[in-house]
PDB file of C-alpha atoms in Angstrom:
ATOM      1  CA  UNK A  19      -9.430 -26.003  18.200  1.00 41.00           C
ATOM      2  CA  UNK A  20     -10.292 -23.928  15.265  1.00 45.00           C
ATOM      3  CA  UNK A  21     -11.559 -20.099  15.366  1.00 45.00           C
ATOM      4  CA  UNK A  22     -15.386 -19.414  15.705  1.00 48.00           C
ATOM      5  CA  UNK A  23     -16.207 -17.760  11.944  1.00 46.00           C
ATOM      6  CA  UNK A  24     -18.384 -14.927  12.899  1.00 47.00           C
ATOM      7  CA  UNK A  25     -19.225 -11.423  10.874  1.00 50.00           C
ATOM      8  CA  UNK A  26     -16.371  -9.038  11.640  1.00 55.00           C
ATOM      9  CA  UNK A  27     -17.350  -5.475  11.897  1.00 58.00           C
ATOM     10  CA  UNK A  28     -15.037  -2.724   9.833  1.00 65.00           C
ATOM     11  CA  UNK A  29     -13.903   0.446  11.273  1.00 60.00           C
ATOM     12  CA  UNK A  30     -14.729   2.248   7.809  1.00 65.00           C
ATOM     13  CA  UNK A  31     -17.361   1.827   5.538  1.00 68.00           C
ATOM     14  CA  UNK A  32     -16.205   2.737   1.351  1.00 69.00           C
ATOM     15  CA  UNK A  33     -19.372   5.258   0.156  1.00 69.00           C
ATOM     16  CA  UNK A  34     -19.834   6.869  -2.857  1.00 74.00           C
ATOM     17  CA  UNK A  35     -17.656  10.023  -2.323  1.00 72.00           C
ATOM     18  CA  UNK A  36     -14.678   7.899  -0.866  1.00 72.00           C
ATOM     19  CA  UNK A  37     -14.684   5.560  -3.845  1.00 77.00           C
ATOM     20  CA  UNK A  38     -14.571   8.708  -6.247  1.00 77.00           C
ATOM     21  CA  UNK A  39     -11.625  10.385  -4.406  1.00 74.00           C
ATOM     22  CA  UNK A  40     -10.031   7.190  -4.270  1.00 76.00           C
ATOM     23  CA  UNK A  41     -10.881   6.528  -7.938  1.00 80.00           C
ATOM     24  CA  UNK A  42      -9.402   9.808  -8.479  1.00 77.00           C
ATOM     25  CA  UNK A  43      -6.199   9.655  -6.702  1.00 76.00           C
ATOM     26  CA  UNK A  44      -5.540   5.948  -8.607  1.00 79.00           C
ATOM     27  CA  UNK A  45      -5.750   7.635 -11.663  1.00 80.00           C
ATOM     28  CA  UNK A  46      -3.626  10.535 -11.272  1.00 75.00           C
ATOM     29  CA  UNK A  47      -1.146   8.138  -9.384  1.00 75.00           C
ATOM     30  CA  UNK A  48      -1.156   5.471 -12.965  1.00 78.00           C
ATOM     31  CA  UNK A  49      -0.728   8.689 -14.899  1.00 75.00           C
ATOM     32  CA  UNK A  50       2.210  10.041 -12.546  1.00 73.00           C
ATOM     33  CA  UNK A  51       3.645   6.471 -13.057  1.00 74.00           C
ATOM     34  CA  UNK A  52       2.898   5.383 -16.604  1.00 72.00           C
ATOM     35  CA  UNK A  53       3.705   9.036 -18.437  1.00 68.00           C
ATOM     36  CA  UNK A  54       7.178   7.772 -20.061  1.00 69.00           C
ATOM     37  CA  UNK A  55       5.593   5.028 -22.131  1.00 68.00           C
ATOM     38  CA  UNK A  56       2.824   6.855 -23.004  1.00 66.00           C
ATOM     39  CA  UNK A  57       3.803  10.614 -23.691  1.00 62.00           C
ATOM     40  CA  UNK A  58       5.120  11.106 -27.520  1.00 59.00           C
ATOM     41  CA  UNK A  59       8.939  12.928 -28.256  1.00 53.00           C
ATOM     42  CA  UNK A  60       7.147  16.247 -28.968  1.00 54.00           C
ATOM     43  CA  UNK A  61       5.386  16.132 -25.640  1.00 56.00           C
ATOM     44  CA  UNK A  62       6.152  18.892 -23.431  1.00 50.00           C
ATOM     45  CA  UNK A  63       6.001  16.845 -20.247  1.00 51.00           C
ATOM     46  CA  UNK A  64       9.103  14.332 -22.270  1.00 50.00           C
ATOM     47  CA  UNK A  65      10.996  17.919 -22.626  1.00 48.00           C
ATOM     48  CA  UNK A  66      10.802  18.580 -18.894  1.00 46.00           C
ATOM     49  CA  UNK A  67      11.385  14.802 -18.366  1.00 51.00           C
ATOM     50  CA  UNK A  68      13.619  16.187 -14.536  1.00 52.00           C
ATOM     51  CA  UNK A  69      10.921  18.516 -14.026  1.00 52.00           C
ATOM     52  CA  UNK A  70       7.569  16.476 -14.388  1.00 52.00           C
ATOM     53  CA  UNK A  71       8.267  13.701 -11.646  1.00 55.00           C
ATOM     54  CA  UNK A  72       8.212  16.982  -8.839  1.00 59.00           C
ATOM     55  CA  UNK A  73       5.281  18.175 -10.155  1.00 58.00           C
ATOM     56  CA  UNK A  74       3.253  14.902 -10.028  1.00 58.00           C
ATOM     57  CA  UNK A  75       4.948  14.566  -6.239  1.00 63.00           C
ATOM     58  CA  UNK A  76       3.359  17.975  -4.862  1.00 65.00           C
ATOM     59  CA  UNK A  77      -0.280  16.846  -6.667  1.00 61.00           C
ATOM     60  CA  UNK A  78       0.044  13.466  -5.682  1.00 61.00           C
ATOM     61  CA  UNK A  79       1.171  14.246  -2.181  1.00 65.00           C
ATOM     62  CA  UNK A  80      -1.792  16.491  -1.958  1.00 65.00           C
ATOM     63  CA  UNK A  81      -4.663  13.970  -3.317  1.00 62.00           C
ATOM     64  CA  UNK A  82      -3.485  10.945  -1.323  1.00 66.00           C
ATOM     65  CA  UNK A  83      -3.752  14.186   1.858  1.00 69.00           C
ATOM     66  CA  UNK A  84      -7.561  14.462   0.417  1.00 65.00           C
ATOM     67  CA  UNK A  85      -8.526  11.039  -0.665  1.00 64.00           C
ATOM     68  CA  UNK A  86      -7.197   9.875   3.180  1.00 65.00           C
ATOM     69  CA  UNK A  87      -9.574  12.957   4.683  1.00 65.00           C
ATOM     70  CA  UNK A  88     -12.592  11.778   2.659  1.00 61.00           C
ATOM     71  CA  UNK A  89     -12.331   8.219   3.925  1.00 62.00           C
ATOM     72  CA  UNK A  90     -11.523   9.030   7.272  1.00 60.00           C
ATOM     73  CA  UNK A  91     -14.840  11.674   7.852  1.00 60.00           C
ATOM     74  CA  UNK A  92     -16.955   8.289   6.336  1.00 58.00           C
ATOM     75  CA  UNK A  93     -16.498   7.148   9.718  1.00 59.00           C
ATOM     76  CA  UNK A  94     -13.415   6.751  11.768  1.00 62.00           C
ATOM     77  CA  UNK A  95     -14.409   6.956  15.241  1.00 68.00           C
ATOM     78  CA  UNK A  96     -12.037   7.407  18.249  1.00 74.00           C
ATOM     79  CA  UNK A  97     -11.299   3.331  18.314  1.00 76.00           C
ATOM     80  CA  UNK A  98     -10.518   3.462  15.079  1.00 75.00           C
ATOM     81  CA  UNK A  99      -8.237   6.284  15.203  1.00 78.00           C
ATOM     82  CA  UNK A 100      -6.262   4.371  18.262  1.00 82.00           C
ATOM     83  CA  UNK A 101      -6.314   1.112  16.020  1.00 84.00           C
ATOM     84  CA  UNK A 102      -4.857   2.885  13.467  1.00 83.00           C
ATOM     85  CA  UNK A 103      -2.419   4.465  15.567  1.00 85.00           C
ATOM     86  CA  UNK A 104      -1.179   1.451  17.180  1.00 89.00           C
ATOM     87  CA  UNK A 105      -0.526  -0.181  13.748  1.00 91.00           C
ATOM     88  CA  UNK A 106       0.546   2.593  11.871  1.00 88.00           C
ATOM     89  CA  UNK A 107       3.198   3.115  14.881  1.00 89.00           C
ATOM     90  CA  UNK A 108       3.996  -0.847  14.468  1.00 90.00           C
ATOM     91  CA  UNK A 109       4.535  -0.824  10.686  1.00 89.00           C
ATOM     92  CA  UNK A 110       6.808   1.982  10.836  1.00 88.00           C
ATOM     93  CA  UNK A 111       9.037   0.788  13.683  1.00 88.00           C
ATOM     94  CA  UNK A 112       8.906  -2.618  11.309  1.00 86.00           C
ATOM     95  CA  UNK A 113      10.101  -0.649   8.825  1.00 81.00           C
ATOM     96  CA  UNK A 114      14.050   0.136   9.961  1.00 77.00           C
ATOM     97  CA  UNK A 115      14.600  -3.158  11.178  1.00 75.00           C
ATOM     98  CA  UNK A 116      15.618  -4.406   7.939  1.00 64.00           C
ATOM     99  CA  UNK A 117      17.159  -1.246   6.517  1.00 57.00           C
ATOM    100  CA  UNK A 118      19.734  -1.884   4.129  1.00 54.00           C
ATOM    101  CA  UNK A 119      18.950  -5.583   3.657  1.00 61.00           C
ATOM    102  CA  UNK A 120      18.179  -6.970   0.758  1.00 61.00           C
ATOM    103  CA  UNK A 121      14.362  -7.537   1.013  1.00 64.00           C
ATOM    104  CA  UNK A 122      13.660  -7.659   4.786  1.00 77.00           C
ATOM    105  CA  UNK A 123      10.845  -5.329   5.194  1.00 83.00           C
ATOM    106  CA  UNK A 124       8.453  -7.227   7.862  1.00 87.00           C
ATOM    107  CA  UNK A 125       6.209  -4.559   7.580  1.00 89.00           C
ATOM    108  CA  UNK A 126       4.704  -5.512   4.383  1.00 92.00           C
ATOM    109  CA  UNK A 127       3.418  -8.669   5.996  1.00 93.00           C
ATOM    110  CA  UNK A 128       1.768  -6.699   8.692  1.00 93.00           C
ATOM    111  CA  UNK A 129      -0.185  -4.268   6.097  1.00 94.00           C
ATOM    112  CA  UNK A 130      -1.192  -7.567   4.300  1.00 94.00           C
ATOM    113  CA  UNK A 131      -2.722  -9.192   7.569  1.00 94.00           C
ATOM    114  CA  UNK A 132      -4.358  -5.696   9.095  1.00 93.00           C
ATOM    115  CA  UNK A 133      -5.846  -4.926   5.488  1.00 92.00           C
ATOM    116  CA  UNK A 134      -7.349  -8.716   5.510  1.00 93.00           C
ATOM    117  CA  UNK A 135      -9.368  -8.078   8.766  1.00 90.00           C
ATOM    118  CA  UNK A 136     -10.110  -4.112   8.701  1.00 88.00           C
ATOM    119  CA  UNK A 137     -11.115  -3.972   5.271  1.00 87.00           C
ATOM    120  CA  UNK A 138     -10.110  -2.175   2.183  1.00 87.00           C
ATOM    121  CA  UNK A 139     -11.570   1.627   3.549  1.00 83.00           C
ATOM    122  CA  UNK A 140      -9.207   1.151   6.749  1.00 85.00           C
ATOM    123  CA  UNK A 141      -6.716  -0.763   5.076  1.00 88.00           C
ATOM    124  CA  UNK A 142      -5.884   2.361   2.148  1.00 87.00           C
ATOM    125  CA  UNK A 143      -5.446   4.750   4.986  1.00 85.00           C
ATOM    126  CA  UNK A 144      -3.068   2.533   7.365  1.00 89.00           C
ATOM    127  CA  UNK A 145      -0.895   2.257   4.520  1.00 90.00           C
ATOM    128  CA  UNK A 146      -0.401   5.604   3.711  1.00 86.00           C
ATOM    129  CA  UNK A 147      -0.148   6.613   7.224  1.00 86.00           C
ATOM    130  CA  UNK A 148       2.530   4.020   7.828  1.00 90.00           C
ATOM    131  CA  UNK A 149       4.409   5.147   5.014  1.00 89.00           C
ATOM    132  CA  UNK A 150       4.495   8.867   5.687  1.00 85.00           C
ATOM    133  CA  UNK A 151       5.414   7.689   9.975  1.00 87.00           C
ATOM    134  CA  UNK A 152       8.124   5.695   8.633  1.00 86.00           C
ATOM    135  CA  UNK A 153       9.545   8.328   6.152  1.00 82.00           C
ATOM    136  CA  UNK A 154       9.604  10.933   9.543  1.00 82.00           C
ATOM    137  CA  UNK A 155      11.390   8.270  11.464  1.00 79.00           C
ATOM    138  CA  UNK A 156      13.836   6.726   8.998  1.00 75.00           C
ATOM    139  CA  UNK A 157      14.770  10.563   7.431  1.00 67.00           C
ATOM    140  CA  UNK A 158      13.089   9.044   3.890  1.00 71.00           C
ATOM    141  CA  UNK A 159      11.471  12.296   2.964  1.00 73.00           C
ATOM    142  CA  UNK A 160      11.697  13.106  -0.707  1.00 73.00           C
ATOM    143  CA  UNK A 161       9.804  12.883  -4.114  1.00 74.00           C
ATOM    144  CA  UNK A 162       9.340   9.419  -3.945  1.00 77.00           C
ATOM    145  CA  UNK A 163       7.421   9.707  -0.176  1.00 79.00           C
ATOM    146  CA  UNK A 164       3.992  10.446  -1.985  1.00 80.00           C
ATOM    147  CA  UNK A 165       4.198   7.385  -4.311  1.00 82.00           C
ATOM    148  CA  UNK A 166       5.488   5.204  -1.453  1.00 86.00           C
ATOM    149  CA  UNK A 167       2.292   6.603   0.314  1.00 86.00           C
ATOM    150  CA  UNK A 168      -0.087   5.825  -2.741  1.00 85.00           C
ATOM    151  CA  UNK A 169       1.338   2.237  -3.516  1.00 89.00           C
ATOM    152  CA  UNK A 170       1.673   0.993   0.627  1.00 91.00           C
ATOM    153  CA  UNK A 171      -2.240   2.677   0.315  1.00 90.00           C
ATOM    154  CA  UNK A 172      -3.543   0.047  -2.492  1.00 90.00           C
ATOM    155  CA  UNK A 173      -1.386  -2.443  -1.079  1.00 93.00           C
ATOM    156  CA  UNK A 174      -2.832  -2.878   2.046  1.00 93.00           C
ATOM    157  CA  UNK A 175      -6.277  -2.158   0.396  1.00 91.00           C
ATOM    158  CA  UNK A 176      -5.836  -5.094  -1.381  1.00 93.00           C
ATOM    159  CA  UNK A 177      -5.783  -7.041   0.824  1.00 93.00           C
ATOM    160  CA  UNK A 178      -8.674  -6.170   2.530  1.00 90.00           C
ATOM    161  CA  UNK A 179     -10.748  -6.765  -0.868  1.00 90.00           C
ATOM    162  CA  UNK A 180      -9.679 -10.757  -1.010  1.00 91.00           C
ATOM    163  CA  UNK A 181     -12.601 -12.717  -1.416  1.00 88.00           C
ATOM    164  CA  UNK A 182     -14.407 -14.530   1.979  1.00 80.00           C
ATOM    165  CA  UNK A 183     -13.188 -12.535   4.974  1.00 71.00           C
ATOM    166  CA  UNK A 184     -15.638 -13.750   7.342  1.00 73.00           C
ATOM    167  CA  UNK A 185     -15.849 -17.587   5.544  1.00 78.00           C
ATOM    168  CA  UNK A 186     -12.588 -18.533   4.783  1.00 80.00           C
ATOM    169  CA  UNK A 187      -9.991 -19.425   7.668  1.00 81.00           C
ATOM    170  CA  UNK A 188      -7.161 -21.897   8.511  1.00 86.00           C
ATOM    171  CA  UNK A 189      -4.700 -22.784   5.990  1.00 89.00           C
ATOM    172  CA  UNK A 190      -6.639 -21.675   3.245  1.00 91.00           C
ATOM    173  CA  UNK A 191      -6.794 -18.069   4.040  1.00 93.00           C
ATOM    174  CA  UNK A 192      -3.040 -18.204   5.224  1.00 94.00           C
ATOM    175  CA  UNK A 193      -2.189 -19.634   1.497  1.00 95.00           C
ATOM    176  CA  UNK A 194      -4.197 -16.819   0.143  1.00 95.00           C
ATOM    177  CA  UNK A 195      -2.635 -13.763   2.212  1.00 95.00           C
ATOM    178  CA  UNK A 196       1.064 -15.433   1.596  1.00 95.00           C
ATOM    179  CA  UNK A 197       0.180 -15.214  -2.414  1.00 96.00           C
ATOM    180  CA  UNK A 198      -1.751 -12.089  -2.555  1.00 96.00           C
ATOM    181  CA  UNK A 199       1.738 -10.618  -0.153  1.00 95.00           C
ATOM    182  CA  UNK A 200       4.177 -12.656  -2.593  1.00 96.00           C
ATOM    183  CA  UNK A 201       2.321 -11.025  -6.275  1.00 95.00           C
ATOM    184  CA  UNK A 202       2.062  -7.811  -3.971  1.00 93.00           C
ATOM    185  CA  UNK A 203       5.910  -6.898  -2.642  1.00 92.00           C
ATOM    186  CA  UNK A 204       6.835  -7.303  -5.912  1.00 93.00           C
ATOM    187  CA  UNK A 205       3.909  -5.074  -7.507  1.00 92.00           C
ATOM    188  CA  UNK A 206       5.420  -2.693  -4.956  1.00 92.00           C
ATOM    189  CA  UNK A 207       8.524  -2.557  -5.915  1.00 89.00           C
ATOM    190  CA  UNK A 208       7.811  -2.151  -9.328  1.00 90.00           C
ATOM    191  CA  UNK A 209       5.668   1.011  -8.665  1.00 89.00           C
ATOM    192  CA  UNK A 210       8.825   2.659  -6.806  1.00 88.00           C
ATOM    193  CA  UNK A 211      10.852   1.460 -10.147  1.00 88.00           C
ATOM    194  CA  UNK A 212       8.403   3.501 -12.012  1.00 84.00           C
ATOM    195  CA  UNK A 213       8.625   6.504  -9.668  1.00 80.00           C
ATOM    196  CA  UNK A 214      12.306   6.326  -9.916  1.00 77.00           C
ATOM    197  CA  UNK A 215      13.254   5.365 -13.349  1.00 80.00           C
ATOM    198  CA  UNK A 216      11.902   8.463 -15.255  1.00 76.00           C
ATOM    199  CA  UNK A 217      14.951  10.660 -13.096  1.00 73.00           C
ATOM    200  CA  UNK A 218      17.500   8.744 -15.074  1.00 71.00           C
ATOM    201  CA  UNK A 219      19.577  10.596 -18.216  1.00 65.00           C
ATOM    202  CA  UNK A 220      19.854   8.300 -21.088  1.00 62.00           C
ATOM    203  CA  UNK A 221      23.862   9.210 -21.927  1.00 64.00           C
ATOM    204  CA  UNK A 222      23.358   6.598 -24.010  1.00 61.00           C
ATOM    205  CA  UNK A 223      21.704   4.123 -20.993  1.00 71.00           C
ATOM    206  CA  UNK A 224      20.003   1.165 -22.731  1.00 78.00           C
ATOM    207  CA  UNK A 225      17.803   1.428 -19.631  1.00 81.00           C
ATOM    208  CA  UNK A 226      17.193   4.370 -19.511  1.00 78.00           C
ATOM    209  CA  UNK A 227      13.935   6.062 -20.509  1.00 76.00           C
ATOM    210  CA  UNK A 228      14.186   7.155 -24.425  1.00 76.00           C
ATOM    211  CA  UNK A 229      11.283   9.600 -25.801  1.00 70.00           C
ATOM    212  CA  UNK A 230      12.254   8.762 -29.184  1.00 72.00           C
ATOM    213  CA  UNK A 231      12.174   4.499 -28.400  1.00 73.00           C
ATOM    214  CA  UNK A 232       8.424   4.336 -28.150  1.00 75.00           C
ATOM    215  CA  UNK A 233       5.872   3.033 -25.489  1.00 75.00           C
ATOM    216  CA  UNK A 234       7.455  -0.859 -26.061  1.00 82.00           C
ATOM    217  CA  UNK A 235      11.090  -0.176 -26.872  1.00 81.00           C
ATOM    218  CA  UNK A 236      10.647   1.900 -23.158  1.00 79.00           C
ATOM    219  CA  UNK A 237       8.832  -1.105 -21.799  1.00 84.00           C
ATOM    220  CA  UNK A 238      11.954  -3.153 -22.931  1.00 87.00           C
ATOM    221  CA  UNK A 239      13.918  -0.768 -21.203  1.00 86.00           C
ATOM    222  CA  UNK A 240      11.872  -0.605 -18.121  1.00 87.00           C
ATOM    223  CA  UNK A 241      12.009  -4.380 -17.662  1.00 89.00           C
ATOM    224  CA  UNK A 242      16.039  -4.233 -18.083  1.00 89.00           C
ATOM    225  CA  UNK A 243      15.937  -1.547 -15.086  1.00 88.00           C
ATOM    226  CA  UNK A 244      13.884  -3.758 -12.573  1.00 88.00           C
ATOM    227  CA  UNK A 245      16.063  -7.005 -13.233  1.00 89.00           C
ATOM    228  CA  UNK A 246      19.346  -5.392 -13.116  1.00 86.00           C
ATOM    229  CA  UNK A 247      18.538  -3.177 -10.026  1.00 84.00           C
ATOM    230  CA  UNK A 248      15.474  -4.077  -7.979  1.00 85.00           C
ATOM    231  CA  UNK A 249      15.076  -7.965  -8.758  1.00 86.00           C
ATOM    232  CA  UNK A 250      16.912  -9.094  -5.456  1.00 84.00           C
ATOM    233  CA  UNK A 251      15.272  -7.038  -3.269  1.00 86.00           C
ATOM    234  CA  UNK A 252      11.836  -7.440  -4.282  1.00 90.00           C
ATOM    235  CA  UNK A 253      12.770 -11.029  -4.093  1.00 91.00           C
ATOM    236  CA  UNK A 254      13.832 -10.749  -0.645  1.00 89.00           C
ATOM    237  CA  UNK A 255      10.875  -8.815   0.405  1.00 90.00           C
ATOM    238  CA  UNK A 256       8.454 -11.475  -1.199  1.00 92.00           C
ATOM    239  CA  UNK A 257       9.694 -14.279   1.130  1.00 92.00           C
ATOM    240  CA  UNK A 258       9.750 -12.230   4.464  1.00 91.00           C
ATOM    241  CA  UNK A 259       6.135 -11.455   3.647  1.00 93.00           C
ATOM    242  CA  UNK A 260       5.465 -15.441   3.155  1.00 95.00           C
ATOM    243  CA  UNK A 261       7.522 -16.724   5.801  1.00 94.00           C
ATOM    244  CA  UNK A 262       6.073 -14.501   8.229  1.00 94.00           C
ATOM    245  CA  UNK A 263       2.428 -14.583   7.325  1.00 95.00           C
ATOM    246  CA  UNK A 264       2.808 -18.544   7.657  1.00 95.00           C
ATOM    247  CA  UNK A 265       4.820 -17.924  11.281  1.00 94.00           C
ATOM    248  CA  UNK A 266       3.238 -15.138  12.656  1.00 94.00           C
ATOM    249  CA  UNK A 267       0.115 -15.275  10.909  1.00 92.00           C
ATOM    250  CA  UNK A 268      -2.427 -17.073  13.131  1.00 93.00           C
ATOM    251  CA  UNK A 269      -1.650 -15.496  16.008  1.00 94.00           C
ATOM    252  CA  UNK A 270      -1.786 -11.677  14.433  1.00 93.00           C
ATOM    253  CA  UNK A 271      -5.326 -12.410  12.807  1.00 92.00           C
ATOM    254  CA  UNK A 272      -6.540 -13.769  16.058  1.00 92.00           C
ATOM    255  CA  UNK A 273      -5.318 -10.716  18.175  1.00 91.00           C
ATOM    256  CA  UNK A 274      -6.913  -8.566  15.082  1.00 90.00           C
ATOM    257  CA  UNK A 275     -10.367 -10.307  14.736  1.00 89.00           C
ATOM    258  CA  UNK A 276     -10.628 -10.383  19.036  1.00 88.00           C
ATOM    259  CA  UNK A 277      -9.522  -6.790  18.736  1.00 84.00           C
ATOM    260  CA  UNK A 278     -12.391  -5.782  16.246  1.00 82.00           C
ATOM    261  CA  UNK A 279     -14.777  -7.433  17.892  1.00 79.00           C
ATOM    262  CA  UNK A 280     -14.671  -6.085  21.170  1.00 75.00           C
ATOM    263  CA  UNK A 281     -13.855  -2.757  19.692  1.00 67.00           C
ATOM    264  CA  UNK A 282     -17.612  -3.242  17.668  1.00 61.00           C
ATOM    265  CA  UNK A 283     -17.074  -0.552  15.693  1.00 61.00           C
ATOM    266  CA  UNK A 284     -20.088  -0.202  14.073  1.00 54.00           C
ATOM    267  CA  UNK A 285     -22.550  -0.630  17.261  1.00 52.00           C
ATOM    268  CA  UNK A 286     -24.454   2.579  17.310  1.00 49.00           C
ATOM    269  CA  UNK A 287     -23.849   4.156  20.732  1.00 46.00           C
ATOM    270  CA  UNK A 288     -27.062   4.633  22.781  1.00 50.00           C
ATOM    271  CA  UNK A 289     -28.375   6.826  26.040  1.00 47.00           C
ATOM    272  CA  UNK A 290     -30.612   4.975  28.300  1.00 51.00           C
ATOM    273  CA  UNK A 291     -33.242   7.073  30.280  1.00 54.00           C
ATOM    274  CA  UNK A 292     -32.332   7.262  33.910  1.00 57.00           C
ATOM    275  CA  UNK A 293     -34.744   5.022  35.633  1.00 57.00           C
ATOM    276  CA  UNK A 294     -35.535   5.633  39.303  1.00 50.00           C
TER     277      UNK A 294
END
């Protein structure tokens, strides 16, 4: 027996002003990320290269804090909220089961799914709500939290803007949540490389960041720092998020789509007049 394709409703709805904070925020997060291969040696932020990542923490911190409010006030009711709580609460008690391990991080394959059914609105906020619940639990609070926030926010946004949500089902979707989650863990990991990798002093490092090697002799440098510290990992993280999308999958979407439904989020609620 297959599942019924029918329209699924979303808990939030993107509008104008939630696209442009959310515009904003991406582009303050790419600059936070992508200012070593782009600022010149005589750039002041290259001479405070220690002091720069803390400042784009505290701004970033605070514009994912806005960017979240704006999207939430276009329309997350009180089911919405306990959705959200429920799965941000999941995700980040995911989160420490594979602490330590090279690459098992089931959360990542729960954002992917959730994202898929709640839509891209829904999907930015459960991210960085997970995130930030899992930094509080796990003790993970430092400058990298906000970026962690940011990139678990467009991840599981992502997902939620794959094409045919209410058309395409079965194996086909499955194939298409298990690539989008493979591409994705490691797009992940690659933002956190980028959040950590400007802290590093050269010393004479041949990864290390170099104001004076220019935006592709740092690229070079970059790439060097992913495979010889992160490769593994993100590796390991890719597969849980396809092996358990292709296990667990089916059932999750089901309980999701059943959930949503009977949650009908965007039914407008209505008084009848007392008869009698």
């Amino acid at each position: 027996m297959t599942e019924r394709s029918t329209p699924q409703s979303r808990p939030i709805r993107l509008g104008p002003r939630s696209i442009a904070t959310l515009a904003l925020v991406s582009a303050v997060g790419i600059a936070a990320l992508g200012w070593p291969f782009l600022a010149p040696p005589t750039s002041q932020v290259s001479a405070h290269a220690q002091d720069a990542p803390w400042l784009f923490t505290g701004l970033l911190l605070l514009l994912v804090a806005v960017v979240a409010a704006t999207i939430s006030e276009s329309g997350l009711g009180p089911k919405a909220v306990a959705m959200l709580g429920v799965l941000a609460a999941t995700g980040a008690a995911l989160r420490p089961l594979g602490a330590g391990t090279a690459g098992i991080e089931p959360m990542f394959f729960l954002m992917v799914l959730s994202g898929r059914v709640l839509g891209p609105g829904f999907g930015f906020v459960l991210g960085a709500v997970t995130m930030f619940a899992s930094a509080l639990l796990t003790g993970g609070v430092g400058p990298w939290m906000p970026f962690q926030m940011l990139s678990m926010g467009w991840f599981t946004m992502g997902a939620g803007l794959l094409p045919g949500p209410d058309r395409l089902r079965g194996r086909a979707e499955l194939l298409l949540l298990a690539g989008y989650g493979f591409v994705a863990a490691f797009a992940y990991g690659t933002v956190m490389n980028m959040q950590g990798w400007p802290y590093l002093l050269a010393d004479g490092s041949n990864i290390a960041p170099d104001p004076d090697a220019g935006p592709l002799g740092n690229l070079a440098r970059f790439v060097a720092y992913c495979l010889a510290t992160s490769l593994g990992w993100d590796l390991g993280r890719a597969l849980v998020t396809v092996v358990l999308t292709f296990t667990l999958g089916p059932a999750i979407l089901k309980a999701l789509r059943r959930a949503t439904r009977r949650a009908a989020f965007e039914s407008a609620v209505t008084f009848d007049a007392p008869t009698g």
